[in-house]
JSON list of C-alpha atoms in Angstrom, two decimals:
[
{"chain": "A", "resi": 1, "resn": "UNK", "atom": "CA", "xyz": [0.00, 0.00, 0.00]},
{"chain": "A", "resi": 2, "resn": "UNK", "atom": "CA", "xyz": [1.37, 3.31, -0.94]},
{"chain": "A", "resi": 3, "resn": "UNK", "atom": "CA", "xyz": [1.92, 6.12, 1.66]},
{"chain": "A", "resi": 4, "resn": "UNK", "atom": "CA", "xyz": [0.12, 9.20, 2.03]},
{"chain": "A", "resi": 5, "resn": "UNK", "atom": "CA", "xyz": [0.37, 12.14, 0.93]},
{"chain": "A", "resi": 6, "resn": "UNK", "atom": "CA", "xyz": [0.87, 14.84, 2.93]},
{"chain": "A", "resi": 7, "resn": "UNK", "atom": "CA", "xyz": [-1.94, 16.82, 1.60]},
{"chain": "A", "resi": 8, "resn": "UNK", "atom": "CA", "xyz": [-3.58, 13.55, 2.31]},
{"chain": "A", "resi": 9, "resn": "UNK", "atom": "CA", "xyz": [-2.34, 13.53, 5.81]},
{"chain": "A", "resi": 10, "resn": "UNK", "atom": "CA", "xyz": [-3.98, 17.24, 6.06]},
{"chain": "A", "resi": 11, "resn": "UNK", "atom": "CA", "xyz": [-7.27, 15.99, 5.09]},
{"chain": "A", "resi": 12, "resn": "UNK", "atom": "CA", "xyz": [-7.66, 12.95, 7.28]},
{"chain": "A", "resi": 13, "resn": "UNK", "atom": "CA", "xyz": [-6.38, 15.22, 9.94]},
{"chain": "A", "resi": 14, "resn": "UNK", "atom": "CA", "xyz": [-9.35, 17.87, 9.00]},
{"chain": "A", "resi": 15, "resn": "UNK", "atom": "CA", "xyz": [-11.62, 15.00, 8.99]},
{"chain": "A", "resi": 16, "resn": "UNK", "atom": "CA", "xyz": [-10.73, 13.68, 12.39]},
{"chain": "A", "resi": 17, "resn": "UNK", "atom": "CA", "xyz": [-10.82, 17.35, 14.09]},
{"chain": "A", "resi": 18, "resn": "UNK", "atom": "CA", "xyz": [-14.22, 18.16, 12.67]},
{"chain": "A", "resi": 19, "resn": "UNK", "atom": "CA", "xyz": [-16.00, 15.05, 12.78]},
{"chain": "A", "resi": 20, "resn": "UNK", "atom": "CA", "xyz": [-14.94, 15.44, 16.80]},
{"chain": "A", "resi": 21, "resn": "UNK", "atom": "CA", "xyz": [-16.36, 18.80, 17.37]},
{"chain": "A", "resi": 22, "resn": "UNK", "atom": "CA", "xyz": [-19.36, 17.79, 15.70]},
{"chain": "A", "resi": 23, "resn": "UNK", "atom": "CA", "xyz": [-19.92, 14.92, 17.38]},
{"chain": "A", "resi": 24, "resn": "UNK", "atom": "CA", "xyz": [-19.14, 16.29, 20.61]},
{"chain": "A", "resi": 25, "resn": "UNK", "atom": "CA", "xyz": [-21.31, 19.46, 19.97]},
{"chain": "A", "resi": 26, "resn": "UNK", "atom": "CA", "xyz": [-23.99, 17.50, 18.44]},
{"chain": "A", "resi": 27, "resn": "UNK", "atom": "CA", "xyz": [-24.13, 14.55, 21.07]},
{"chain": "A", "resi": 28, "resn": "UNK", "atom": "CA", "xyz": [-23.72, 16.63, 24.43]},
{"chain": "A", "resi": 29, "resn": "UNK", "atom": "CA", "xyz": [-21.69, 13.99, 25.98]},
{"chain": "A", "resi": 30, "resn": "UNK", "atom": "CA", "xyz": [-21.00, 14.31, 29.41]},
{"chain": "A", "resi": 31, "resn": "UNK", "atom": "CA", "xyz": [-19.26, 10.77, 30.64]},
{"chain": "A", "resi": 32, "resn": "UNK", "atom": "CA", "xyz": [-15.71, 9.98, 29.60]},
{"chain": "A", "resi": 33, "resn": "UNK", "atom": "CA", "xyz": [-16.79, 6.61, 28.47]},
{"chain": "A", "resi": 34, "resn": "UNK", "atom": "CA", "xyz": [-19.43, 8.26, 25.74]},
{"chain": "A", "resi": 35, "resn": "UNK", "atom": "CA", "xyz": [-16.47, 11.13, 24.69]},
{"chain": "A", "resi": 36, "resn": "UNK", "atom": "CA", "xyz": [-13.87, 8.26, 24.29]},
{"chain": "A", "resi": 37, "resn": "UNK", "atom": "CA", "xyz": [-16.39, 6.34, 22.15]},
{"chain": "A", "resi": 38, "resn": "UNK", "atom": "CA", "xyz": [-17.09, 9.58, 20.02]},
{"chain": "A", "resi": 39, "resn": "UNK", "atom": "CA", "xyz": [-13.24, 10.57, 19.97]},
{"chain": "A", "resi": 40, "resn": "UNK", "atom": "CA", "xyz": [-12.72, 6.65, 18.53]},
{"chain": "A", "resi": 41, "resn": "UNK", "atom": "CA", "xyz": [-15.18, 6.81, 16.20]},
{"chain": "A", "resi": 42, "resn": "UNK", "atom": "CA", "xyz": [-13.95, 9.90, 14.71]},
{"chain": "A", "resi": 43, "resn": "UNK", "atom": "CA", "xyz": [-10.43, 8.76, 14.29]},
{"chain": "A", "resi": 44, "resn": "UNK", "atom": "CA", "xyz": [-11.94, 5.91, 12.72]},
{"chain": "A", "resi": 45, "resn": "UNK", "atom": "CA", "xyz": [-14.13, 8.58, 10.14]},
{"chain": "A", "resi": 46, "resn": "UNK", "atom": "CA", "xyz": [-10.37, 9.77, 9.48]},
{"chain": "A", "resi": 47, "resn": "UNK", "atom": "CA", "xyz": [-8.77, 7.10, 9.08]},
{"chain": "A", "resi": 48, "resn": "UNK", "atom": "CA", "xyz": [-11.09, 5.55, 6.59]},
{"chain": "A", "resi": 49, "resn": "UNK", "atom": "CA", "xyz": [-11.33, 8.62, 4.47]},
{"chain": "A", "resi": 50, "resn": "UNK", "atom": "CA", "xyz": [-7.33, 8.92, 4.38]},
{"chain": "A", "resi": 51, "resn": "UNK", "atom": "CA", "xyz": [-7.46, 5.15, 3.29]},
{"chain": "A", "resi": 52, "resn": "UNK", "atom": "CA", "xyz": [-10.02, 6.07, 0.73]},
{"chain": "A", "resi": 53, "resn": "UNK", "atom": "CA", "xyz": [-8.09, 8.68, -0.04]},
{"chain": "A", "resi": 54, "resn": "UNK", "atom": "CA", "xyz": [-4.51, 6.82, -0.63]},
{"chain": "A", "resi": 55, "resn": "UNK", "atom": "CA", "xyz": [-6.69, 4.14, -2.51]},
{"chain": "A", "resi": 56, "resn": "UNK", "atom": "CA", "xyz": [-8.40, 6.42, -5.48]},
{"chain": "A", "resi": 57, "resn": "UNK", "atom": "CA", "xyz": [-4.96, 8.50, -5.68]},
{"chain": "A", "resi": 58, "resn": "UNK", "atom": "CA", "xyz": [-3.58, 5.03, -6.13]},
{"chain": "A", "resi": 59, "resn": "UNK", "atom": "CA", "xyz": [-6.09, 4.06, -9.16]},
{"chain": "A", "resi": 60, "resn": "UNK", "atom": "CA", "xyz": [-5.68, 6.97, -10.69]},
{"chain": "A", "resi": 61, "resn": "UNK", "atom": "CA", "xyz": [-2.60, 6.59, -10.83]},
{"chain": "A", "resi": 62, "resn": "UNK", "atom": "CA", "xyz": [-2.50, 3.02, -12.75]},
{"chain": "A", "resi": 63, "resn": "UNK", "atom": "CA", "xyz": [-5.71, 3.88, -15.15]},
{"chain": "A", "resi": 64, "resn": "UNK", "atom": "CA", "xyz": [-3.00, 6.53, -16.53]},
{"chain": "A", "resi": 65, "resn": "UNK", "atom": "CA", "xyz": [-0.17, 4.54, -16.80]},
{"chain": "A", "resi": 66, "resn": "UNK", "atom": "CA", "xyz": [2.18, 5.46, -14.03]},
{"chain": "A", "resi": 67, "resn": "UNK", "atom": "CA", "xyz": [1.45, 8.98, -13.26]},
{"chain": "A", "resi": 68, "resn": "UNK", "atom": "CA", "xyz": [-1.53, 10.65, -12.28]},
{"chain": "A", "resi": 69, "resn": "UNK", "atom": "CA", "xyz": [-1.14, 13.93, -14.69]},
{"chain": "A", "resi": 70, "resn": "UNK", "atom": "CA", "xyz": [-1.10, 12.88, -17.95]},
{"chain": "A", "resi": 71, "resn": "UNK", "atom": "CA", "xyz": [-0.19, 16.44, -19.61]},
{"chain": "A", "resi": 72, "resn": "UNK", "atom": "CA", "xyz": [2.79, 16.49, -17.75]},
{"chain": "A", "resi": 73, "resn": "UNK", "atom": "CA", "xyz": [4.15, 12.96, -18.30]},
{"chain": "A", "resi": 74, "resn": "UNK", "atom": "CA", "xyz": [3.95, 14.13, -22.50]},
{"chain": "A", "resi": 75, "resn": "UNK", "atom": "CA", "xyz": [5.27, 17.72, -21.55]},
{"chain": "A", "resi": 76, "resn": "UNK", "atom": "CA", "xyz": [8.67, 15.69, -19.87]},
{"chain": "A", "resi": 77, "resn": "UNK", "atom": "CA", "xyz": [8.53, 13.19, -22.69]},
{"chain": "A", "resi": 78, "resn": "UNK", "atom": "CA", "xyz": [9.27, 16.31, -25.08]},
{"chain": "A", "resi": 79, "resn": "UNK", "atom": "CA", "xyz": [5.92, 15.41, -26.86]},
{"chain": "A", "resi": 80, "resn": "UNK", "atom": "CA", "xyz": [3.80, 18.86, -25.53]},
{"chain": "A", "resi": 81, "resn": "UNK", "atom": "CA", "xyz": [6.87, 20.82, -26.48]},
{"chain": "A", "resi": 82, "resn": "UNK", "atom": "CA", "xyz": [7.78, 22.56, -29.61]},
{"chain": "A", "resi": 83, "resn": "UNK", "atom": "CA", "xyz": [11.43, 22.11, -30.58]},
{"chain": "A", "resi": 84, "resn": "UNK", "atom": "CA", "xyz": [13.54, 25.13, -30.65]},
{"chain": "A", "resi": 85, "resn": "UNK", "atom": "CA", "xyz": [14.80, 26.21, -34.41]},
{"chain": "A", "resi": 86, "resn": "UNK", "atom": "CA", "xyz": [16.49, 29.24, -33.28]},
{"chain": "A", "resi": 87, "resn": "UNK", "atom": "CA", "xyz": [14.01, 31.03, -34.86]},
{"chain": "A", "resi": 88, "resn": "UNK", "atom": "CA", "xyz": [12.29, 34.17, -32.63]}
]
């Protein structure tokens, strides 16, 4: 399995702090039993959508052949560029 990204990272990260506060605020939870519950279930919400995440960046990336922007894998190949005549 390939590693994250860390704009991936980010977003799981984003995921996990929001779907927290929401929970938190939504629920009212006042035990530390039911906040530990919500707090695990939103790392889990994280952690999933990082997966998810890793796993579409990862299909992407083998439906185009090895890289996941086309336009620049022809631009390196010298395909998107125009070859220089000397002429201005």
């Amino acid at each position: 399995m390939p590693r994250p990204t860390p704009a991936q990272v980010c977003w799981g990260t984003l995921a996990v702090v929001s779907a927290t506060v929401v929970l938190l605020a939504v629920s009212g939870a006042d035990s530390p039993l039911s906040i530990t519950v919500l707090v695990v279930f939103a790392l889990a919400l994280g952690t999933l959508g990082t997966t998810l995440s890793i796993t579409g960046h990862a299909h992407r990336t083998a439906r185009t052949g090895g890289t996941a922007h086309p336009a620049r894998a022809s631009s390196e190949a010298g395909y998107a560029q125009p070859s220089s005549s000397g002429r201005r």
